[in-house]
Amino acid sequence: VDVLLSIGEFSKMTYLSVKALRHYHEVGLLAPTAIDPMTGYRRYASSQVQTAQAIRRFRDLDMPIDDVRQVLAATDPADRNRVIVQHLERMRQQLERTQLSVASLQALLEEEPRDRTDIELRRLPATPALVARQVVAFDACGAWLEPTLARLHTQLAIVGLTVDGPDGALYPDEFFEAGEGEVTAYVPVRAAGRATIELPATNVAVLVHDGPFNDLDQTYGALGTIVAERGIGAPGPIRERYLTPASTEVCWPITVGTNQ
Amino acid sequence: VDVLLSIGEFSKMTYLSVKALRHYHEVGLLAPTAIDPMTGYRRYASSQVQTAQAIRRFRDLDMPIDDVRQVLAATDPADRNRVIVQHLERMRQQLERTQLSVASLQALLEEEPRDRTDIELRRLPATPALVARQVVAFDACGAWLEPTLARLHTQLAIVGLTVDGPDGALYPDEFFEAGEGEVTAYVPVRAAGRATIELPATNVAVLVHDGPFNDLDQTYGALGTIVAERGIGAPGPIRERYLTPASTEVCWPITVGTNQ
DNA sequence: TTGCTCCTCACGTCACGTGAGGTGGC
DNA sequence: TTGCTCCTCACGTCACGTGAGGTGGC
């Protein structure tokens, strides 16, 4: 037996507010089974309770409405599970980042800020490298960079090139200023080959960052401040060189060379 | 030495997008140190980098801008820490809820839905009780209910009244339909006293929920469906009775008594 | 008849992002 | 002069919430 329920009854049974139900109808996520042609009253079938509860649970986990729509539309249960698992995985990563972020923030609030003056002016020579370029959002960068560098190393092995120095990446201004930009991940190689590109030489101010990536902003702040104080800033992408998992060189473009 | 930075330089040093910086200026969260009167160009002092980075970290944790403003405005470090700790505590609870929610969802997707027909029609007699009423949002209810019932028990002991049955709460329709409503938490007592109120008698359909609170929606769905199928629904608040930590009676108001 | 439930429509919220159109500095 | 950075202003986005003004059913 399938009864028709008023929006109020349906609301109590699904924990969805009346406003939310009307919204889901409007955007086509969950349409009532029947609509009274005279009064416009929405009538929901009791068989819709399960679907509505699933919607609420996904929304509680901040799954976007479009994704929820996909889950519900998937006739193939494999498709459905794929979307759900993907979202739960994103959630898990999000939780992890949040926890790291909280820990880092608490440490920051307790510590004295370090005075960083150990910068070095250096000329980065032209570097042949295997590269990968991609427009990446600021928040999505970590998740992109790691597998991409791994992939480049695999390619290197296949082509028979030899690694010549630490991995790195170039970040253009708009990556920071607009929150999205074309990032270049690279692995330097000993000899140029068909698949390689030459990164141009640049003058940079370098500051080494030791510790978790979450605190990298501190090094950017310190380095950028020193460059600005000396008035030696130059246009061009910022480069990061990943010396070890716990140590990163931040290279800020400047006008003068090492001869200063 | 305190240099003035363009919005683009400042963006790179703080990981805040230019759009975000302009927004923070507009809402008065972070004003540039100087504004070029001719061009309108914003100039940020290098000493503002720390503040801006703190803002970004709080915003990364979804702290509302108004709360961030409070943190920054707090001259008293004790005040400041209180706001931060409060927010981190909210974050922690949020994470916990999310994890429970994910686990519950995964279980739900694997299990067969149970067919619940073990409902009982019952007349709840008029009940003298010590009560606490409060307008509570749906999402904030759990956090309110538990300490409130504990407080009522403390009061009881002081006044010398005797508990007479399990704790409970009344939830009016708008609590579900608008996502906020005046919830009544109560502890039944043996004899009415100056501090007690009598809950009126009602006829209800009862379904027992066993298991985590996260799955309570399933019981609401099943019970509401049965009540609707039989066409015996009546106006009035829904009552929950907390038999044990793992077992809750959901009582849905109906028109008929136990004599059906 | 009264109160209750439900309806639509327009606008608000939050924290920005998008994009048009334009200007200053080198 | 050209390209680059920066500016304002108006509107869009997302998932609803708010509130006005009104109607049907018992």
Coordinates of C-alpha atoms (C1' of nucleotides) in Angstrom, one line a residue:
Chain A
V1 CA 0.0 0.0 0.0
D2 CA 1.3 3.4 -1.0
V3 CA -0.3 6.4 0.7
L4 CA 0.0 10.0 -0.3
L5 CA 1.4 12.3 2.3
S6 CA 1.2 16.1 2.8
I7 CA 4.4 18.0 2.7
G8 CA 4.2 18.5 6.5
E9 CA 3.8 14.8 7.2
F10 CA 6.6 13.9 4.7
S11 CA 8.8 16.5 6.4
K12 CA 8.5 14.8 9.8
M13 CA 9.2 11.4 8.3
T14 CA 12.3 12.5 6.4
Y15 CA 13.8 15.2 8.7
L16 CA 13.8 17.5 5.6
S17 CA 12.4 21.0 6.2
V18 CA 9.4 22.1 4.1
K19 CA 11.5 24.8 2.5
A20 CA 14.1 22.2 1.5
L21 CA 11.5 19.9 0.0
R22 CA 10.0 22.8 -2.0
H23 CA 13.5 23.6 -3.2
Y24 CA 14.3 20.0 -4.2
H25 CA 11.0 20.0 -6.2
E26 CA 12.0 23.3 -7.9
V27 CA 15.4 22.1 -8.9
G28 CA 14.1 18.7 -10.0
L29 CA 15.9 16.6 -7.4
L30 CA 12.8 15.2 -5.7
A31 CA 9.4 15.8 -7.3
P32 CA 6.2 14.9 -5.4
T33 CA 4.3 11.9 -6.8
A34 CA 1.1 14.0 -7.3
I35 CA 0.1 17.6 -7.2
D36 CA -3.5 18.6 -6.5
P37 CA -4.5 20.4 -9.6
M38 CA -6.9 22.7 -7.7
T39 CA -4.9 23.7 -4.7
G40 CA -1.3 23.1 -5.9
Y41 CA -0.7 21.0 -2.8
R42 CA 2.2 18.6 -3.1
R43 CA 1.5 14.9 -2.4
Y44 CA 4.4 12.6 -1.6
A45 CA 4.1 8.8 -1.8
S46 CA 5.3 6.9 1.3
S47 CA 7.6 5.0 -1.0
Q48 CA 9.5 8.3 -1.5
V49 CA 10.5 8.4 2.1
Q50 CA 13.6 6.2 1.5
T51 CA 14.8 8.3 -1.3
A52 CA 14.3 11.5 0.6
Q53 CA 16.2 10.2 3.6
A54 CA 19.1 9.2 1.4
I55 CA 19.1 12.7 -0.1
R56 CA 19.2 14.2 3.4
R57 CA 22.1 12.0 4.5
F58 CA 24.1 12.9 1.4
R59 CA 23.3 16.6 1.9
D60 CA 24.3 16.3 5.6
L61 CA 27.7 15.2 4.2
D62 CA 27.7 18.3 2.0
M63 CA 27.5 16.4 -1.2
P64 CA 26.4 18.9 -3.9
I65 CA 22.9 18.6 -5.2
D66 CA 24.1 17.7 -8.7
D67 CA 26.1 14.8 -7.3
V68 CA 23.1 13.6 -5.4
R69 CA 21.1 13.8 -8.6
Q70 CA 23.7 11.6 -10.3
V71 CA 23.6 9.0 -7.5
L72 CA 19.8 8.8 -7.7
A73 CA 19.8 8.7 -11.5
A74 CA 22.3 5.9 -11.7
T75 CA 20.4 2.8 -12.7
D76 CA 23.6 0.8 -12.6
P77 CA 24.4 0.1 -9.0
A78 CA 28.1 0.0 -9.9
D79 CA 27.9 3.6 -11.1
R80 CA 26.0 4.6 -8.0
N81 CA 28.5 3.1 -5.7
R82 CA 31.4 4.7 -7.6
V83 CA 29.9 8.2 -7.1
I84 CA 29.3 7.5 -3.4
V85 CA 32.7 6.0 -2.8
Q86 CA 34.4 8.9 -4.6
H87 CA 32.5 11.4 -2.4
L88 CA 33.3 9.5 0.8
E89 CA 36.9 9.4 -0.2
R90 CA 36.9 13.2 -0.8
M91 CA 35.3 13.6 2.7
R92 CA 38.0 11.4 4.3
Q93 CA 40.7 13.5 2.7
Q94 CA 38.9 16.7 3.7
L95 CA 38.8 15.5 7.3
E96 CA 42.5 14.7 7.2
R97 CA 43.3 18.1 5.9
T98 CA 41.2 19.7 8.5
Q99 CA 42.8 17.8 11.3
L100 CA 46.3 18.7 10.0
S101 CA 45.1 22.3 9.7
V102 CA 43.8 22.4 13.2
A103 CA 47.0 20.9 14.6
S104 CA 49.1 23.4 12.6
L105 CA 47.1 26.3 13.8
Q106 CA 47.3 25.3 17.4
A107 CA 51.1 24.9 17.1
L108 CA 51.3 28.3 15.4
L109 CA 49.3 30.0 18.2
E110 CA 51.6 28.6 20.8
E111 CA 55.0 29.1 19.1
E112 CA 56.9 32.3 18.8
P113 CA 57.2 33.4 15.2
R114 CA 60.7 32.7 13.9
D115 CA 62.7 35.4 12.4
R116 CA 63.8 34.2 9.0
T117 CA 66.8 36.0 7.6
D118 CA 68.7 33.0 6.2
I119 CA 67.8 33.7 2.6
E120 CA 70.2 33.1 -0.3
L121 CA 70.3 34.9 -3.7
R122 CA 71.1 32.5 -6.4
R123 CA 71.0 32.1 -10.2
L124 CA 69.0 29.0 -11.3
P125 CA 70.6 27.8 -14.5
A126 CA 68.6 26.7 -17.5
T127 CA 67.4 23.2 -16.7
P128 CA 66.3 20.5 -19.1
A129 CA 63.4 18.7 -17.5
L130 CA 60.4 16.4 -18.1
V131 CA 57.3 18.4 -17.4
A132 CA 53.6 18.2 -16.9
R133 CA 51.4 21.3 -17.1
Q134 CA 47.8 21.5 -15.9
V135 CA 45.4 24.2 -14.8
V136 CA 44.9 23.5 -11.1
A137 CA 43.0 25.1 -8.4
F138 CA 44.9 26.2 -5.3
D139 CA 43.1 23.8 -3.0
A140 CA 43.5 20.9 -5.4
C141 CA 47.2 21.3 -6.0
G142 CA 48.6 18.9 -3.5
A143 CA 46.3 16.1 -4.7
W144 CA 47.5 16.8 -8.3
L145 CA 51.2 17.3 -7.7
E146 CA 52.1 14.1 -6.0
P147 CA 50.8 11.5 -8.5
T148 CA 51.9 13.7 -11.4
L149 CA 55.5 13.7 -10.2
A150 CA 55.3 10.0 -9.7
R151 CA 54.1 9.6 -13.2
L152 CA 56.9 11.7 -14.6
H153 CA 59.4 9.5 -12.8
T154 CA 57.8 6.4 -14.4
Q155 CA 58.1 8.0 -17.8
L156 CA 61.7 8.9 -17.2
A157 CA 62.6 5.3 -16.4
I158 CA 60.9 4.2 -19.6
V159 CA 62.6 6.8 -21.8
G160 CA 65.9 6.0 -20.2
L161 CA 66.7 9.5 -18.9
T162 CA 68.7 10.2 -15.8
V163 CA 67.3 12.4 -13.0
D164 CA 69.5 15.4 -12.2
G165 CA 68.3 17.1 -9.1
P166 CA 65.2 17.4 -6.9
D167 CA 61.7 17.6 -8.3
G168 CA 60.0 20.9 -8.5
A169 CA 57.1 23.0 -9.7
L170 CA 56.4 26.4 -11.1
Y171 CA 53.5 28.4 -9.9
P172 CA 52.4 31.5 -11.9
D173 CA 51.0 34.6 -10.2
E174 CA 47.4 33.9 -11.1
F175 CA 47.7 30.6 -9.3
F176 CA 47.8 32.7 -6.1
E177 CA 46.0 35.8 -7.1
A178 CA 43.0 34.1 -8.8
G179 CA 43.2 30.8 -6.8
E180 CA 43.8 28.9 -10.1
G181 CA 46.5 28.7 -12.7
E182 CA 48.6 26.6 -14.9
V183 CA 51.1 24.8 -12.7
T184 CA 54.2 23.1 -14.2
A185 CA 55.5 20.0 -12.4
Y186 CA 58.9 19.0 -13.5
V187 CA 61.7 16.5 -13.0
P188 CA 65.2 17.8 -14.0
V189 CA 67.2 15.5 -16.3
R190 CA 70.8 15.2 -17.1
A191 CA 70.5 15.4 -20.9
A192 CA 67.8 17.0 -23.0
G193 CA 65.8 14.6 -25.1
R194 CA 62.8 14.6 -27.4
A195 CA 60.4 14.6 -24.5
T196 CA 62.1 17.3 -22.4
I197 CA 61.7 21.0 -22.2
E198 CA 64.3 23.5 -21.0
L199 CA 63.3 25.6 -18.0
P200 CA 64.8 29.1 -18.5
A201 CA 67.4 30.4 -16.2
T202 CA 66.3 32.9 -13.5
N203 CA 67.6 34.8 -10.6
V204 CA 65.8 34.0 -7.3
A205 CA 65.8 34.6 -3.6
V206 CA 65.7 31.2 -1.9
L207 CA 64.4 30.3 1.5
V208 CA 64.3 26.7 2.8
H209 CA 61.1 25.5 4.4
D210 CA 61.4 22.7 6.9
G211 CA 58.4 20.9 8.3
P212 CA 54.8 20.2 7.3
F213 CA 53.4 21.6 4.1
N214 CA 50.7 23.2 6.1
D215 CA 53.1 25.8 7.4
L216 CA 54.5 26.7 4.0
D217 CA 52.7 30.0 4.1
Q218 CA 55.0 31.2 6.8
T219 CA 58.0 30.8 4.6
Y220 CA 56.2 32.5 1.7
G221 CA 55.4 35.4 4.0
A222 CA 59.0 35.7 5.3
L223 CA 60.6 35.4 1.9
G224 CA 58.2 37.7 0.1
T225 CA 58.6 40.3 2.9
I226 CA 62.4 40.3 2.5
V227 CA 62.3 40.5 -1.3
A228 CA 59.8 43.5 -1.0
E229 CA 62.0 45.2 1.6
R230 CA 65.0 45.0 -0.6
G231 CA 62.9 46.0 -3.6
I232 CA 64.4 43.3 -5.8
G233 CA 61.1 41.5 -6.8
A234 CA 60.8 40.5 -10.5
P235 CA 57.9 39.1 -12.5
G236 CA 57.7 35.4 -13.2
P237 CA 56.5 32.2 -11.6
I238 CA 57.5 31.1 -8.1
R239 CA 59.4 27.9 -8.0
E240 CA 59.3 25.2 -5.4
R241 CA 62.1 22.6 -5.2
Y242 CA 61.2 19.5 -3.2
L243 CA 64.6 18.5 -1.6
T244 CA 63.2 15.9 0.8
P245 CA 59.7 15.1 1.9
A246 CA 60.3 17.5 4.9
S247 CA 62.3 20.2 3.2
T248 CA 61.3 22.5 0.3
E249 CA 63.1 25.4 -1.3
V250 CA 60.9 28.3 -2.2
C251 CA 62.5 30.4 -5.0
W252 CA 61.1 33.9 -5.5
P253 CA 62.1 35.7 -8.8
I254 CA 64.3 38.7 -8.4
T255 CA 66.0 41.2 -10.7
V256 CA 69.6 40.8 -9.5
G257 CA 71.9 37.9 -9.7
T258 CA 74.2 36.3 -7.2
N259 CA 76.7 39.0 -7.8
Q260 CA 75.0 41.4 -5.4
Chain B
V1 CA 61.3 48.1 8.2
D2 CA 57.7 48.0 7.0
V3 CA 57.3 48.0 3.2
L4 CA 54.0 48.6 1.3
L5 CA 53.0 45.8 -1.0
S6 CA 50.6 45.8 -4.0
I7 CA 47.6 43.5 -3.7
G8 CA 49.2 41.0 -6.1
E9 CA 52.4 40.7 -4.0
F10 CA 50.3 40.5 -0.8
S11 CA 48.2 37.8 -2.4
K12 CA 51.2 35.6 -3.1
M13 CA 52.6 36.0 0.4
T14 CA 49.3 35.2 2.1
Y15 CA 47.7 32.6 -0.2
L16 CA 44.6 34.8 -0.3
S17 CA 43.1 35.5 -3.7
V18 CA 42.9 39.1 -4.9
K19 CA 39.1 38.8 -4.9
A20 CA 39.1 37.6 -1.3
L21 CA 41.3 40.5 -0.3
R22 CA 39.0 43.0 -1.9
H23 CA 36.1 41.3 -0.2
Y24 CA 37.8 41.5 3.2
H25 CA 38.4 45.2 2.7
E26 CA 34.8 45.8 1.7
V27 CA 33.4 44.0 4.8
G28 CA 36.0 45.7 7.1
L29 CA 37.8 42.5 8.1
L30 CA 41.2 43.5 6.7
A31 CA 41.8 47.1 5.4
P32 CA 44.9 47.9 3.5
T33 CA 47.3 50.2 5.4
A34 CA 47.2 52.8 2.6
I35 CA 45.2 53.6 -0.5
D36 CA 46.7 55.6 -3.3
P37 CA 44.4 58.6 -3.5
M38 CA 45.0 59.0 -7.3
T39 CA 44.7 55.4 -8.5
G40 CA 42.7 53.8 -5.7
Y41 CA 45.4 51.1 -5.5
R42 CA 45.4 49.2 -2.2
R43 CA 48.7 49.1 -0.4
Y44 CA 49.3 46.5 2.3
A45 CA 52.1 46.7 4.9
S46 CA 54.4 43.7 5.2
S47 CA 53.4 43.7 8.9
Q48 CA 49.9 42.7 7.8
V49 CA 51.0 39.4 6.4
Q50 CA 50.7 37.6 9.7
T51 CA 47.2 38.8 10.3
A52 CA 46.2 37.9 6.7
Q53 CA 47.6 34.4 7.1
A54 CA 45.7 33.9 10.3
I55 CA 42.5 35.0 8.6
R56 CA 43.1 32.5 5.8
R57 CA 43.7 29.7 8.3
F58 CA 40.5 30.4 10.2
R59 CA 38.6 30.7 7.0
D60 CA 40.0 27.4 5.8
L61 CA 38.4 25.9 8.9
D62 CA 35.1 27.6 7.9
M63 CA 35.1 30.0 10.8
P64 CA 32.5 32.7 9.9
I65 CA 33.9 36.1 9.0
D66 CA 32.2 37.6 12.0
D67 CA 33.9 35.2 14.3
V68 CA 37.3 35.9 12.7
R69 CA 36.6 39.6 13.3
Q70 CA 36.0 38.9 16.9
V71 CA 39.2 37.0 17.2
L72 CA 41.2 39.8 15.6
A73 CA 39.4 42.5 17.7
A74 CA 40.0 40.7 21.0
T75 CA 42.7 42.8 22.8
D76 CA 42.5 40.4 25.7
P77 CA 44.4 37.2 24.7
A78 CA 42.1 35.2 27.0
D79 CA 39.0 36.4 25.0
R80 CA 40.8 35.6 21.8
N81 CA 41.7 32.1 23.0
R82 CA 38.1 31.5 24.1
V83 CA 36.7 32.2 20.7
I84 CA 39.3 30.0 19.0
V85 CA 38.9 27.1 21.4
Q86 CA 35.2 27.3 21.0
H87 CA 35.5 27.1 17.3
L88 CA 37.9 24.2 17.4
E89 CA 35.6 22.4 19.7
R90 CA 32.7 22.9 17.3
M91 CA 35.0 21.6 14.5
R92 CA 35.8 18.6 16.6
Q93 CA 32.2 17.8 17.2
Q94 CA 31.4 18.3 13.6
L95 CA 34.1 15.9 12.6
E96 CA 32.8 13.3 15.0
R97 CA 29.2 13.7 13.7
T98 CA 30.5 13.4 10.1
Q99 CA 32.4 10.2 10.9
L100 CA 29.3 8.7 12.6
S101 CA 27.2 9.8 9.6
V102 CA 29.5 8.3 7.1
A103 CA 29.7 5.0 9.0
S104 CA 25.9 4.9 9.4
L105 CA 25.4 5.6 5.7
Q106 CA 27.8 2.9 4.6
A107 CA 26.0 0.4 6.9
L108 CA 22.7 1.5 5.4
L109 CA 23.8 1.0 1.9
E110 CA 24.9 -2.5 2.7
E111 CA 22.0 -3.7 4.8
E112 CA 18.6 -4.8 3.6
P113 CA 16.0 -2.4 4.9
R114 CA 14.1 -4.0 7.7
D115 CA 10.4 -4.2 7.5
R116 CA 9.0 -2.7 10.7
T117 CA 5.5 -3.7 11.6
D118 CA 6.0 -4.2 15.3
I119 CA 4.2 -1.0 16.3
E120 CA 2.0 -0.7 19.3
L121 CA -1.0 1.6 19.8
R122 CA -1.0 3.0 23.4
R123 CA -2.5 5.7 25.5
L124 CA 0.1 7.8 27.3
P125 CA -1.5 8.9 30.6
A126 CA -1.2 12.4 31.9
T127 CA 2.3 12.7 33.4
P128 CA 3.6 15.1 36.0
A129 CA 7.1 16.0 35.1
L130 CA 10.0 18.4 35.6
V131 CA 10.5 20.1 32.2
A132 CA 12.8 22.5 30.3
R133 CA 11.7 24.2 27.2
Q134 CA 13.9 25.9 24.6
V135 CA 13.7 26.9 21.0
V136 CA 16.3 24.6 19.4
A137 CA 17.5 24.1 15.8
F138 CA 17.2 20.6 14.5
D139 CA 21.0 20.2 14.1
A140 CA 21.7 21.6 17.6
C141 CA 19.2 19.4 19.4
G142 CA 21.5 16.6 20.5
A143 CA 23.9 19.0 22.0
W144 CA 21.1 20.7 23.9
L145 CA 19.1 17.7 25.1
E146 CA 21.8 15.7 26.9
P147 CA 23.1 18.4 29.3
T148 CA 19.5 19.6 29.8
L149 CA 18.2 16.3 31.0
A150 CA 21.3 16.0 33.3
R151 CA 20.4 19.3 34.7
L152 CA 16.8 18.3 35.3
H153 CA 18.0 15.3 37.2
T154 CA 20.2 17.4 39.4
Q155 CA 17.3 19.7 40.2
L156 CA 15.1 16.7 41.0
A157 CA 17.6 15.5 43.6
I158 CA 17.7 18.9 45.2
V159 CA 13.9 19.3 45.4
G160 CA 13.5 15.7 46.6
L161 CA 11.3 14.4 43.9
T162 CA 11.3 10.8 42.7
V163 CA 11.9 9.8 39.1
D164 CA 9.0 7.8 37.6
G165 CA 9.9 6.4 34.3
P166 CA 12.3 7.2 31.4
D167 CA 13.3 10.7 30.3
G168 CA 11.7 12.1 27.2
A169 CA 11.2 15.0 25.0
L170 CA 8.4 16.6 22.9
Y171 CA 9.1 17.8 19.4
P172 CA 6.5 20.1 17.8
D173 CA 5.8 19.9 14.1
E174 CA 7.7 23.1 13.2
F175 CA 10.8 21.6 14.7
F176 CA 10.9 19.3 11.7
E177 CA 9.1 21.4 9.1
A178 CA 11.0 24.6 9.7
G179 CA 14.1 23.0 11.2
E180 CA 13.6 24.9 14.5
G181 CA 11.0 24.8 17.2
E182 CA 10.4 24.8 21.0
V183 CA 11.5 21.4 22.3
T184 CA 10.4 20.2 25.7
A185 CA 12.8 18.0 27.6
Y186 CA 11.2 16.2 30.6
V187 CA 11.8 13.9 33.4
P188 CA 8.6 12.2 34.8
V189 CA 8.1 12.3 38.5
R190 CA 6.0 10.3 41.0
A191 CA 4.1 13.2 42.6
A192 CA 3.4 16.6 41.2
G193 CA 5.1 19.5 43.0
R194 CA 5.5 23.2 42.7
A195 CA 8.2 22.9 40.1
T196 CA 6.4 20.3 37.9
I197 CA 4.1 20.5 35.0
E198 CA 1.6 17.9 33.9
L199 CA 2.1 16.6 30.4
P200 CA -1.4 15.9 28.9
A201 CA -2.5 12.4 28.1
T202 CA -2.4 11.4 24.4
N203 CA -3.0 8.4 22.1
V204 CA 0.1 7.4 20.2
A205 CA 1.5 4.8 17.9
V206 CA 4.8 3.6 19.3
L207 CA 7.8 2.1 17.6
V208 CA 11.0 1.2 19.4
H209 CA 14.3 2.3 17.9
D210 CA 17.4 0.2 18.8
G211 CA 20.8 1.4 17.8
P212 CA 22.6 4.6 17.1
F213 CA 20.8 7.9 17.0
N214 CA 22.0 8.5 13.5
D215 CA 19.6 5.9 12.2
L216 CA 16.6 7.3 14.1
D217 CA 15.3 8.6 10.8
Q218 CA 14.6 5.0 9.6
T219 CA 12.2 4.5 12.6
Y220 CA 10.5 7.8 11.9
G221 CA 10.0 6.8 8.3
A222 CA 8.6 3.4 9.1
L223 CA 6.3 4.7 11.9
G224 CA 5.0 7.6 10.0
T225 CA 4.3 5.5 7.0
I226 CA 2.3 3.0 9.0
V227 CA 0.3 5.8 10.7
A228 CA -0.4 7.4 7.3
E229 CA -1.4 4.1 5.8
R230 CA -4.0 3.5 8.5
G231 CA -5.1 7.1 8.3
I232 CA -5.0 7.5 12.1
G233 CA -2.6 10.5 12.3
A234 CA -3.5 13.3 14.7
P235 CA -2.0 16.7 15.4
G236 CA 0.4 17.2 18.3
P237 CA 4.0 16.9 19.1
I238 CA 6.0 13.8 18.5
R239 CA 7.4 12.3 21.7
E240 CA 10.6 10.4 22.3
R241 CA 11.2 8.3 25.3
Y242 CA 14.8 7.4 26.1
L243 CA 14.4 3.9 27.6
T244 CA 18.2 3.1 27.6
P245 CA 21.1 4.8 25.8
A246 CA 20.6 2.3 22.9
S247 CA 16.8 2.2 22.9
T248 CA 14.3 4.9 22.2
E249 CA 10.6 4.8 21.9
V250 CA 9.2 7.1 19.2
C251 CA 5.5 8.1 19.9
W252 CA 3.5 9.4 17.0
P253 CA 0.1 11.1 17.9
I254 CA -3.0 9.3 16.6
T255 CA -6.7 9.7 16.9
V256 CA -7.7 6.3 18.3
G257 CA -6.9 4.8 21.6
T258 CA -5.7 1.3 22.5
N259 CA -9.2 0.1 22.1
Q260 CA -8.8 -0.3 18.3
Chain C
dT1 C1' -16.4 31.4 10.9
dT2 C1' -11.7 30.3 12.6
dG3 C1' -7.4 28.4 12.6
dC4 C1' -4.4 25.5 10.2
dT5 C1' -1.9 24.0 6.3
dC6 C1' -0.3 24.9 2.2
dC7 C1' 0.8 27.9 -1.9
dT8 C1' 3.7 31.4 -4.8
dC9 C1' 6.8 35.1 -5.4
dA10 C1' 10.4 38.2 -4.4
dC11 C1' 14.2 39.0 -1.9
dG12 C1' 18.0 37.9 1.6
dT13 C1' 22.2 35.3 3.2
dC14 C1' 27.2 33.9 3.0
dA15 C1' 31.7 34.4 1.0
dC16 C1' 33.3 35.2 -2.5
dG17 C1' 33.8 34.4 -8.2
dT18 C1' 32.8 36.2 -13.0
dG19 C1' 33.1 39.4 -16.3
dA20 C1' 32.6 43.9 -18.3
dG21 C1' 34.6 48.2 -18.9
dG22 C1' 38.0 51.2 -17.7
dT23 C1' 42.6 53.5 -15.8
dG24 C1' 47.5 54.2 -14.1
dG25 C1' 52.6 53.1 -14.5
dC26 C1' 56.7 51.6 -17.0
Chain D
dT1 C1' 52.6 52.8 -27.6
dT2 C1' 51.9 48.2 -25.5
dG3 C1' 51.1 45.1 -21.9
dC4 C1' 50.4 44.6 -17.2
dT5 C1' 48.3 45.5 -12.9
dC6 C1' 44.9 47.3 -10.7
dC7 C1' 40.2 49.6 -10.1
dT8 C1' 34.7 49.6 -9.7
dC9 C1' 30.2 47.9 -10.5
dA10 C1' 26.7 44.7 -11.4
dC11 C1' 25.5 40.3 -11.3
dG12 C1' 26.0 35.1 -10.5
dT13 C1' 26.5 31.0 -7.4
dC14 C1' 24.9 27.5 -3.9
dA15 C1' 21.3 25.8 -1.0
dC16 C1' 18.2 27.1 1.0
dG17 C1' 15.7 30.8 4.7
dT18 C1' 12.6 34.8 5.4
dG19 C1' 8.6 37.0 5.0
dA20 C1' 4.6 38.9 2.6
dG21 C1' 0.2 38.0 0.8
dG22 C1' -3.1 34.8 -0.2
dT23 C1' -6.0 30.3 -0.6
dG24 C1' -8.2 25.6 0.4
dG25 C1' -10.2 22.2 3.8
dC26 C1' -12.4 21.1 8.2

